[in-house]
Tab-separated table of C-alpha atoms and ligand atoms in Angstrom:
chain	number	residue	atom	x	y	z
A	81	MET	CA	-11.909	-51.252	30.676
A	82	ARG	CA	-10.102	-48.012	32.185
A	83	ILE	CA	-7.840	-45.374	30.708
A	84	GLY	CA	-5.288	-42.897	32.222
A	85	ILE	CA	-4.255	-40.349	30.333
A	86	LEU	CA	-1.308	-38.376	31.410
A	87	GLY	CA	-2.465	-34.480	30.698
A	88	GLY	CA	-5.541	-32.958	31.056
A	89	GLY	CA	-6.248	-30.709	28.410
A	90	GLN	CA	-8.463	-30.508	25.529
A	91	LEU	CA	-6.504	-33.649	23.724
A	92	ALA	CA	-7.510	-35.429	26.746
A	93	ARG	CA	-11.081	-33.805	26.775
A	94	MET	CA	-12.392	-35.191	23.246
A	95	MET	CA	-10.626	-38.506	24.179
A	96	VAL	CA	-12.990	-38.917	26.959
A	97	SER	CA	-15.909	-37.745	24.863
A	98	ALA	CA	-14.874	-40.021	21.898
A	99	GLY	CA	-14.256	-43.285	24.699
A	100	LEU	CA	-17.251	-42.381	26.685
A	101	GLU	CA	-19.419	-43.891	23.971
A	102	LEU	CA	-16.680	-47.260	23.417
A	103	GLY	CA	-17.859	-47.668	27.746
A	104	LEU	CA	-14.771	-46.767	28.610
A	105	ASP	CA	-13.599	-45.154	31.615
A	106	PHE	CA	-11.315	-42.362	32.708
A	107	VAL	CA	-8.758	-41.165	34.887
A	108	VAL	CA	-6.944	-38.106	33.877
A	109	LEU	CA	-3.515	-36.907	35.792
A	110	ASP	CA	-2.250	-33.025	35.276
A	111	PRO	CA	-0.674	-30.745	37.452
A	112	SER	CA	-3.019	-28.192	37.227
A	113	THR	CA	-6.082	-28.563	39.268
A	114	ASP	CA	-8.164	-26.287	36.080
A	115	ALA	CA	-7.207	-28.867	33.294
A	116	CYS	CA	-10.009	-28.941	31.215
A	117	ALA	CA	-10.633	-32.939	31.075
A	118	GLY	CA	-11.561	-32.903	34.844
A	119	ARG	CA	-14.887	-31.568	34.115
A	120	CYS	CA	-15.863	-35.037	32.183
A	121	ALA	CA	-13.157	-37.622	33.813
A	122	THR	CA	-11.875	-37.973	37.355
A	123	LEU	CA	-9.248	-35.708	37.639
A	124	VAL	CA	-5.848	-37.022	39.461
A	125	ASN	CA	-4.121	-33.500	40.646
A	126	ALA	CA	0.165	-34.029	40.523
A	127	ASP	CA	3.521	-33.767	38.830
A	128	TRP	CA	4.309	-35.820	36.173
A	129	ALA	CA	7.422	-37.254	38.550
A	130	ALA	CA	4.528	-38.876	41.285
A	131	ALA	CA	2.334	-40.476	38.530
A	132	SER	CA	3.713	-43.995	39.670
A	133	ASP	CA	2.627	-43.187	42.736
A	134	GLN	CA	-1.031	-42.684	42.361
A	135	PRO	CA	-3.567	-45.708	42.582
A	136	GLU	CA	-5.923	-44.234	40.541
A	137	LEU	CA	-3.417	-44.307	37.771
A	138	LEU	CA	-1.954	-47.695	38.851
A	139	SER	CA	-5.930	-49.441	38.685
A	140	CYS	CA	-5.889	-48.359	35.001
A	141	ASP	CA	-5.853	-51.181	31.746
A	142	ARG	CA	-4.013	-48.736	29.721
A	143	ILE	CA	-1.605	-45.422	30.143
A	144	THR	CA	-2.039	-42.976	26.916
A	145	CYS	CA	-1.001	-39.163	26.829
A	146	ASP	CA	-2.765	-36.078	25.801
A	147	PHE	CA	1.097	-34.361	26.070
A	148	GLU	CA	3.986	-35.065	24.102
A	149	ASN	CA	6.419	-33.849	26.808
A	150	VAL	CA	5.149	-36.110	29.865
A	151	PRO	CA	9.022	-36.805	30.640
A	152	ALA	CA	9.996	-40.210	29.401
A	153	SER	CA	11.526	-41.605	32.411
A	154	VAL	CA	8.220	-41.334	33.672
A	155	LEU	CA	6.774	-43.047	30.821
A	156	GLU	CA	9.139	-45.567	31.129
A	157	ARG	CA	8.685	-46.353	35.223
A	158	LEU	CA	4.911	-46.530	34.625
A	159	SER	CA	5.260	-49.293	31.774
A	160	SER	CA	7.335	-51.678	34.063
A	161	SER	CA	4.104	-52.624	35.647
A	162	LEU	CA	1.470	-51.052	33.026
A	163	SER	CA	0.716	-51.029	29.229
A	164	VAL	CA	1.358	-47.652	28.241
A	165	ARG	CA	0.479	-46.541	24.510
A	166	PRO	CA	2.253	-45.249	22.365
A	167	GLY	CA	5.275	-46.093	24.500
A	168	PRO	CA	8.317	-44.217	25.801
A	169	ARG	CA	10.175	-44.511	23.005
A	170	ALA	CA	8.008	-42.507	20.887
A	171	PHE	CA	8.214	-39.642	23.581
A	172	GLU	CA	12.138	-39.620	24.105
A	173	ALA	CA	12.278	-38.868	19.903
A	174	ALA	CA	9.580	-36.275	20.074
A	175	GLN	CA	10.553	-34.619	23.347
A	176	ASP	CA	14.233	-33.424	21.944
A	177	ARG	CA	14.066	-31.837	17.925
A	178	LEU	CA	17.328	-32.524	17.471
A	179	VAL	CA	17.024	-36.718	18.405
A	180	GLU	CA	14.245	-36.140	16.448
A	181	LYS	CA	15.392	-34.800	13.044
A	182	THR	CA	18.084	-37.139	13.499
A	183	LEU	CA	16.126	-40.084	13.727
A	184	PHE	CA	13.953	-38.798	10.796
A	185	ARG	CA	17.303	-38.752	8.664
A	186	ASP	CA	18.048	-41.789	9.549
A	187	LEU	CA	15.547	-43.519	8.455
A	188	GLY	CA	15.088	-42.007	5.120
A	189	ILE	CA	12.455	-38.980	5.783
A	190	PRO	CA	13.724	-36.020	4.278
A	191	VAL	CA	14.453	-32.985	6.467
A	192	PRO	CA	15.569	-29.249	6.664
A	193	ASP	CA	19.742	-28.550	6.866
A	194	PHE	CA	19.924	-28.495	10.963
A	195	VAL	CA	22.817	-28.002	12.846
A	196	ALA	CA	23.257	-28.288	16.836
A	197	VAL	CA	23.704	-25.513	18.416
A	198	SER	CA	24.975	-24.982	22.533
A	199	SER	CA	27.693	-22.206	22.317
A	200	ARG	CA	27.841	-18.826	21.230
A	201	PRO	CA	30.326	-20.163	18.671
A	202	ASP	CA	28.597	-22.606	17.959
A	203	LEU	CA	25.663	-20.426	16.521
A	204	LEU	CA	28.038	-18.497	14.732
A	205	GLY	CA	29.354	-21.642	13.103
A	206	ALA	CA	25.696	-22.947	12.092
A	207	VAL	CA	24.538	-19.754	10.000
A	208	GLU	CA	27.755	-19.787	8.380
A	209	GLN	CA	26.681	-22.911	7.267
A	210	LEU	CA	22.507	-22.752	6.803
A	211	GLY	CA	22.703	-18.753	5.860
A	212	PHE	CA	19.554	-16.459	6.227
A	213	PRO	CA	16.902	-16.779	6.914
A	214	SER	CA	17.149	-19.431	9.358
A	215	VAL	CA	15.008	-20.962	12.362
A	216	LEU	CA	16.885	-20.564	16.190
A	217	LYS	CA	14.901	-23.078	18.181
A	218	THR	CA	15.158	-24.921	21.748
A	219	ARG	CA	15.621	-28.440	21.390
A	220	ARG	CA	13.125	-29.139	24.027
A	221	LEU	CA	9.872	-28.092	25.216
A	222	GLY	CA	9.056	-26.013	22.488
A	223	TYR	CA	5.188	-25.725	20.860
A	224	ASP	CA	3.033	-23.232	19.363
A	225	GLY	CA	5.902	-21.386	18.286
A	226	LYS	CA	7.078	-20.856	21.870
A	227	GLY	CA	11.001	-21.341	21.846
A	228	GLN	CA	11.991	-19.907	18.725
A	229	ALA	CA	13.305	-17.181	16.467
A	230	VAL	CA	13.808	-15.952	13.269
A	231	LEU	CA	17.237	-15.262	11.773
A	232	ARG	CA	17.207	-12.629	9.360
A	233	SER	CA	20.209	-11.319	9.287
A	234	HIS	CA	23.701	-10.880	11.882
A	235	GLU	CA	21.855	-8.262	13.472
A	236	ASP	CA	19.439	-10.975	14.571
A	237	LEU	CA	21.570	-13.281	16.530
A	238	GLU	CA	22.140	-11.203	19.591
A	239	LEU	CA	18.232	-10.646	20.549
A	240	ALA	CA	17.880	-14.656	19.710
A	241	TRP	CA	20.929	-15.835	22.046
A	242	GLN	CA	20.045	-13.582	24.760
A	243	THR	CA	16.243	-14.971	24.567
A	244	LEU	CA	17.587	-18.815	24.031
A	245	GLY	CA	20.774	-19.212	24.374
A	246	ASP	CA	20.340	-20.562	28.200
A	247	HIS	CA	18.731	-24.052	26.093
A	248	PRO	CA	20.057	-26.644	24.103
A	249	LEU	CA	19.181	-25.399	20.368
A	250	ILE	CA	19.167	-26.684	16.839
A	251	LEU	CA	19.219	-24.038	13.980
A	252	GLU	CA	17.322	-25.399	11.028
A	253	ALA	CA	17.450	-23.742	7.369
A	254	TRP	CA	14.286	-22.051	6.452
A	255	VAL	CA	11.733	-23.775	4.112
A	256	PRO	CA	10.429	-21.711	1.577
A	257	PHE	CA	7.641	-24.123	1.329
A	258	GLN	CA	4.077	-23.644	-0.417
A	259	HIS	CA	1.939	-25.446	2.054
A	260	GLU	CA	2.221	-27.046	4.994
A	261	PHE	CA	0.651	-30.211	5.562
A	262	ALA	CA	-0.022	-33.138	8.407
A	263	LEU	CA	-0.686	-36.673	8.132
A	264	THR	CA	-2.024	-38.588	10.593
A	265	ALA	CA	-1.818	-42.135	10.774
A	266	VAL	CA	-3.194	-44.678	13.529
A	267	ARG	CA	-1.350	-48.099	14.386
A	268	SER	CA	-2.513	-51.254	16.106
A	269	ALA	CA	-0.762	-53.203	18.307
A	270	GLY	CA	-0.578	-55.919	15.701
A	271	GLY	CA	1.007	-53.115	12.987
A	272	GLU	CA	-2.178	-52.605	10.845
A	273	THR	CA	-2.020	-49.245	9.810
A	274	CYS	CA	-4.749	-46.703	8.952
A	275	PHE	CA	-4.132	-43.192	7.333
A	276	TYR	CA	-6.275	-40.277	7.373
A	277	PRO	CA	-6.563	-37.978	4.352
A	278	PRO	CA	-3.595	-35.373	4.976
A	279	SER	CA	-4.956	-31.910	6.286
A	280	PHE	CA	-3.101	-28.684	4.602
A	281	THR	CA	-2.325	-26.494	7.926
A	282	VAL	CA	-2.153	-22.611	8.176
A	283	HIS	CA	-0.250	-21.252	10.925
A	284	GLU	CA	0.601	-17.668	12.432
A	285	GLN	CA	3.051	-16.838	14.576
A	286	GLY	CA	3.774	-20.551	15.003
A	287	ILE	CA	0.047	-21.727	16.217
A	288	LEU	CA	-2.357	-23.559	13.901
A	289	ARG	CA	-4.926	-21.440	12.886
A	290	LEU	CA	-7.001	-23.691	10.268
A	291	ALA	CA	-6.740	-26.712	8.622
A	292	TRP	CA	-8.705	-27.849	5.278
A	293	ALA	CA	-8.955	-31.686	4.565
A	294	PRO	CA	-8.902	-33.764	2.592
A	295	ALA	CA	-5.622	-31.570	0.934
A	296	ASP	CA	-5.506	-31.725	-2.920
A	297	MET	CA	-1.997	-32.882	-3.107
A	298	GLU	CA	-0.161	-35.212	-5.686
A	299	PRO	CA	-0.545	-38.436	-5.447
A	300	ALA	CA	2.624	-38.931	-5.383
A	301	LEU	CA	3.421	-36.815	-2.572
A	302	VAL	CA	0.516	-38.347	-0.345
A	303	SER	CA	2.861	-42.229	-0.521
A	304	ALA	CA	5.497	-40.547	0.116
A	305	ALA	CA	4.103	-38.783	3.632
A	306	LYS	CA	2.330	-42.148	4.226
A	307	ALA	CA	5.595	-44.215	3.552
A	308	HIS	CA	7.337	-41.624	5.889
A	309	VAL	CA	4.555	-42.170	8.418
A	310	GLY	CA	4.526	-45.786	7.674
A	311	ARG	CA	8.762	-46.439	8.715
A	312	LEU	CA	8.396	-44.045	11.747
A	313	MET	CA	5.713	-45.867	13.148
A	314	GLU	CA	6.977	-49.268	12.542
A	315	HIS	CA	10.818	-48.368	13.919
A	316	LEU	CA	8.652	-46.932	17.062
A	317	ASP	CA	6.706	-50.108	17.408
A	318	TYR	CA	3.847	-47.535	18.077
A	319	VAL	CA	0.406	-47.889	18.992
A	320	GLY	CA	-2.139	-45.270	18.443
A	321	CYS	CA	-2.563	-41.840	15.918
A	322	LEU	CA	0.796	-40.428	15.622
A	323	THR	CA	1.197	-37.239	13.318
A	324	LEU	CA	3.646	-35.913	10.885
A	325	GLU	CA	3.750	-32.717	9.680
A	326	LEU	CA	5.591	-31.248	6.838
A	327	PHE	CA	6.320	-28.823	4.180
A	328	ALA	CA	5.556	-29.366	0.539
A	329	GLY	CA	6.876	-27.085	-2.312
A	330	ASP	CA	9.345	-27.196	-5.375
A	331	PHE	CA	11.974	-28.971	-3.156
A	332	GLY	CA	9.184	-31.855	-3.018
A	333	LEU	CA	8.630	-32.754	0.811
A	334	LEU	CA	10.523	-31.782	3.708
A	335	ALA	CA	9.496	-33.579	7.644
A	336	ASN	CA	9.311	-30.699	10.339
A	337	GLU	CA	8.013	-32.900	13.233
A	338	PHE	CA	6.002	-35.638	14.482
A	339	ALA	CA	3.587	-35.713	17.296
A	340	PRO	CA	3.338	-38.779	19.553
A	341	ARG	CA	-0.569	-38.561	20.026
A	342	VAL	CA	-3.945	-37.278	18.253
A	343	HIS	CA	-3.434	-33.938	17.037
A	344	ASN	CA	-4.852	-30.333	16.225
A	345	SER	CA	-4.833	-30.919	12.497
A	346	ALA	CA	-6.957	-33.948	12.745
A	347	HIS	CA	-9.587	-32.345	14.886
A	348	TRP	CA	-12.042	-32.139	11.298
A	349	THR	CA	-11.678	-35.651	11.783
A	350	ILE	CA	-14.696	-35.971	14.911
A	351	GLU	CA	-17.616	-34.574	12.084
A	352	GLY	CA	-15.358	-34.888	8.991
A	353	SER	CA	-14.435	-38.613	8.888
A	354	GLU	CA	-16.256	-42.196	9.989
A	355	THR	CA	-14.262	-42.696	12.767
A	356	SER	CA	-12.725	-39.865	14.475
A	357	GLN	CA	-8.883	-39.694	15.305
A	358	PHE	CA	-9.501	-39.869	19.276
A	359	GLU	CA	-11.752	-42.804	18.847
A	360	ASN	CA	-9.342	-44.793	16.521
A	361	HIS	CA	-6.750	-43.721	19.344
A	362	LEU	CA	-8.692	-45.479	21.798
A	363	ARG	CA	-9.296	-48.315	19.976
A	364	ALA	CA	-6.194	-48.792	18.881
A	365	VAL	CA	-5.018	-48.289	22.563
A	366	CYS	CA	-7.393	-50.975	23.402
A	367	ASP	CA	-6.610	-53.445	20.997
A	368	LEU	CA	-10.042	-52.957	19.186
A	369	PRO	CA	-10.314	-52.939	15.483
A	370	LEU	CA	-9.449	-49.510	14.219
A	371	GLY	CA	-12.494	-47.430	12.662
A	372	SER	CA	-12.585	-46.389	9.084
A	373	THR	CA	-10.544	-43.344	8.269
A	374	ARG	CA	-12.674	-42.293	5.200
A	375	PRO	CA	-13.659	-38.789	4.913
A	376	ARG	CA	-17.228	-37.794	4.982
A	377	GLY	CA	-17.144	-34.687	2.470
A	378	LYS	CA	-15.252	-31.628	2.907
A	379	SER	CA	-13.915	-30.274	5.884
A	380	LEU	CA	-12.401	-26.775	7.313
A	381	MET	CA	-11.402	-26.569	11.136
A	382	LEU	CA	-11.039	-23.278	12.500
A	383	ASN	CA	-9.024	-23.158	15.950
A	384	TRP	CA	-10.496	-20.341	18.309
A	385	ILE	CA	-7.316	-19.032	20.276
A	386	GLY	CA	-6.825	-16.780	22.943
A	387	ALA	CA	-11.387	-16.376	23.177
A	388	MET	CA	-14.386	-17.823	22.017
A	389	PRO	CA	-16.357	-16.119	19.131
A	390	PRO	CA	-20.123	-15.617	19.990
A	391	ALA	CA	-21.634	-19.730	20.119
A	392	LYS	CA	-25.069	-17.849	19.024
A	393	LEU	CA	-24.213	-16.155	16.218
A	394	LEU	CA	-21.851	-18.923	14.725
A	395	LEU	CA	-24.309	-21.869	15.288
A	396	SER	CA	-26.661	-20.445	12.979
A	397	VAL	CA	-24.070	-22.109	9.500
A	398	ASP	CA	-25.549	-25.064	8.944
A	399	GLY	CA	-22.549	-28.070	8.776
A	400	LEU	CA	-20.675	-26.369	11.993
A	401	GLY	CA	-19.444	-28.320	14.238
A	402	TRP	CA	-18.614	-26.475	17.814
A	403	HIS	CA	-16.162	-27.512	20.143
A	404	ASP	CA	-15.571	-25.118	23.410
A	405	TYR	CA	-13.048	-26.414	26.059
A	406	GLY	CA	-14.256	-24.683	29.059
A	407	LYS	CA	-10.703	-23.361	29.251
A	408	ALA	CA	-10.462	-19.682	30.346
A	409	GLU	CA	-9.452	-17.234	27.918
A	410	ARG	CA	-6.013	-15.666	27.278
A	411	PRO	CA	-4.324	-14.430	24.763
A	412	GLY	CA	-2.530	-17.275	22.846
A	413	ARG	CA	-4.378	-20.036	24.062
A	414	LYS	CA	-6.492	-22.285	22.499
A	415	VAL	CA	-9.675	-22.035	23.846
A	416	GLY	CA	-11.996	-24.111	20.802
A	417	HIS	CA	-12.285	-24.925	17.789
A	418	ALA	CA	-14.741	-25.446	15.035
A	419	THR	CA	-15.691	-27.403	12.161
A	420	LEU	CA	-17.178	-26.940	8.913
A	421	VAL	CA	-18.492	-29.847	7.217
A	422	ALA	CA	-20.015	-30.087	3.664
A	423	ASP	CA	-20.671	-33.006	1.079
A	424	SER	CA	-19.137	-31.171	-1.807
A	425	ARG	CA	-16.333	-28.699	-1.995
A	426	GLU	CA	-18.958	-26.217	-3.827
A	427	THR	CA	-21.161	-26.645	-0.525
A	428	LEU	CA	-18.420	-25.868	1.600
A	429	LEU	CA	-17.620	-22.601	-0.194
A	430	GLN	CA	-21.019	-21.449	-0.016
A	431	ARG	CA	-20.935	-21.912	4.140
A	432	ILE	CA	-17.538	-20.466	4.160
A	433	GLU	CA	-19.656	-17.558	2.854
A	434	LYS	CA	-22.042	-17.862	5.484
A	435	LEU	CA	-19.906	-17.654	8.083
A	436	ARG	CA	-17.289	-15.490	7.367
A	437	PRO	CA	-19.018	-12.395	8.029
A	438	LEU	CA	-19.341	-13.436	11.331
A	439	LEU	CA	-16.249	-14.375	12.400
A	440	ASP	CA	-13.394	-11.440	13.950
A	441	ALA	CA	-11.586	-9.787	11.199
A	442	GLN	CA	-8.067	-11.532	11.883
A	443	THR	CA	-9.819	-14.808	11.371
A	444	ALA	CA	-12.156	-14.013	8.615
A	445	SER	CA	-9.074	-12.709	6.864
A	446	LEU	CA	-7.625	-16.268	6.763
A	447	LEU	CA	-10.705	-17.805	4.681
A	448	SER	CA	-9.843	-14.657	1.822
A	449	GLY	CA	-6.846	-16.592	1.059
A	450	ASP	CA	-6.216	-19.543	-1.353
A	451	ILE	CA	-8.289	-22.271	-0.932
A	452	THR	CA	-7.177	-24.277	-4.024
A	453	PRO	CA	-5.641	-26.576	-1.478
A	454	LEU	CA	-8.792	-27.973	-0.787
A	455	GLY	CA	-9.770	-31.151	-3.007
B	35	LIG	P1	7.396	-25.959	14.876
B	35	LIG	O1	7.488	-25.556	16.237
B	35	LIG	O2	8.431	-26.406	14.236
B	35	LIG	O3	5.894	-26.982	14.654
B	35	LIG	O4	7.125	-24.585	13.965
B	35	LIG	C1	5.806	-23.819	13.832
B	35	LIG	C2	5.575	-23.167	12.760
B	35	LIG	O5	6.577	-22.631	12.270
B	35	LIG	C3	5.898	-24.216	11.082
B	35	LIG	O6	3.988	-24.835	11.822
B	35	LIG	C4	5.947	-23.347	10.479
B	35	LIG	O7	5.199	-22.396	9.706
B	35	LIG	C5	7.380	-22.569	11.075
B	35	LIG	N1	8.619	-23.325	10.793
B	35	LIG	C6	9.342	-23.831	11.719
B	35	LIG	N2	10.087	-24.209	11.160
B	35	LIG	C7	10.146	-23.683	10.016
B	35	LIG	C8	11.393	-23.673	9.038
B	35	LIG	N3	12.108	-24.366	9.054
B	35	LIG	N4	11.059	-22.807	7.762
B	35	LIG	C9	9.912	-22.324	7.640
B	35	LIG	N5	9.240	-22.192	8.847
B	35	LIG	C10	8.937	-22.632	9.578
């Protein structure tokens, strides 16, 4: 079977890596000539709008995405002649924070209070309603903390409006969360749904830095989160992997956003689960039986942001899975990740002690914090 992937970043690259073992062939479409998945699959260099004119893509048996901002209209056009999984509806919902949060609310998935903002008076009204602190976000095209500003007082409004005011916006109440976590599930075309254990996630400046899995969480919270994801997938008639990002605290659970694709918070599943999210996504897309999502011990995933650390040093640590995306180094860019796996919490903690002195100070400091979330 031939799979066309829209978007040629690291998610496509890891999908290709998993899919080659399933005997699949891949074509990757990306507007950038140096898309990192182009090193391991045929790369078609074209804009999204030209996707439906590319013979290499039209010859594919299935289309899927590594990027949630592929215009839904492009997916709609492709789906008139091809099997696009997940389908355009999921992308329409995920691409606009207002549509997404309204859908969550309609499905009974709790969300932080939010107000749509399209003018300066709207912003003043929204701030009046939600108070400080609050978070102003662009409705579209924001990722990794881009396109958002935290408002702590009236003084922050001017700069936030100057920076973001050209776009349709949403103001969200600030959530005083204790933990952030993410729940990934995979659903087949027939509606069979399998859940990975939840991951605790740690972000800095909006960028995911690390994930622990399986997260040690109250079973009632996990059941509630599973019910939310299940309802969302059913509503969207979803096929493939989907991740819901949530806040947890005294208030219970609040949903932040979902990704209609494989997700960074579940990269640990490559080494830390019986079937990785990448393989399971492709299994669902290709109508193959879903694989077990059972964890293999305890995992810690660390993102490499901006630059790769020295492989020569870090690969000396037992149980470390190494992923260099082959991307040019640039501040704030995800260029790779590593997953440390062990069969028990104790062994994982010992391995972390070996790893910590080999890390840069900033990453090491993330590992000095609270690790009670790890089950
Ligand atoms: P997002 O782009 O919405 O995924 O936001 C990136 C990160 O910013 C989240 O993972 C949180 O750490 C933080 N964040 C976003 N929205 C809120 C909020 N309403 N309250 C508190 N923190 C937030």
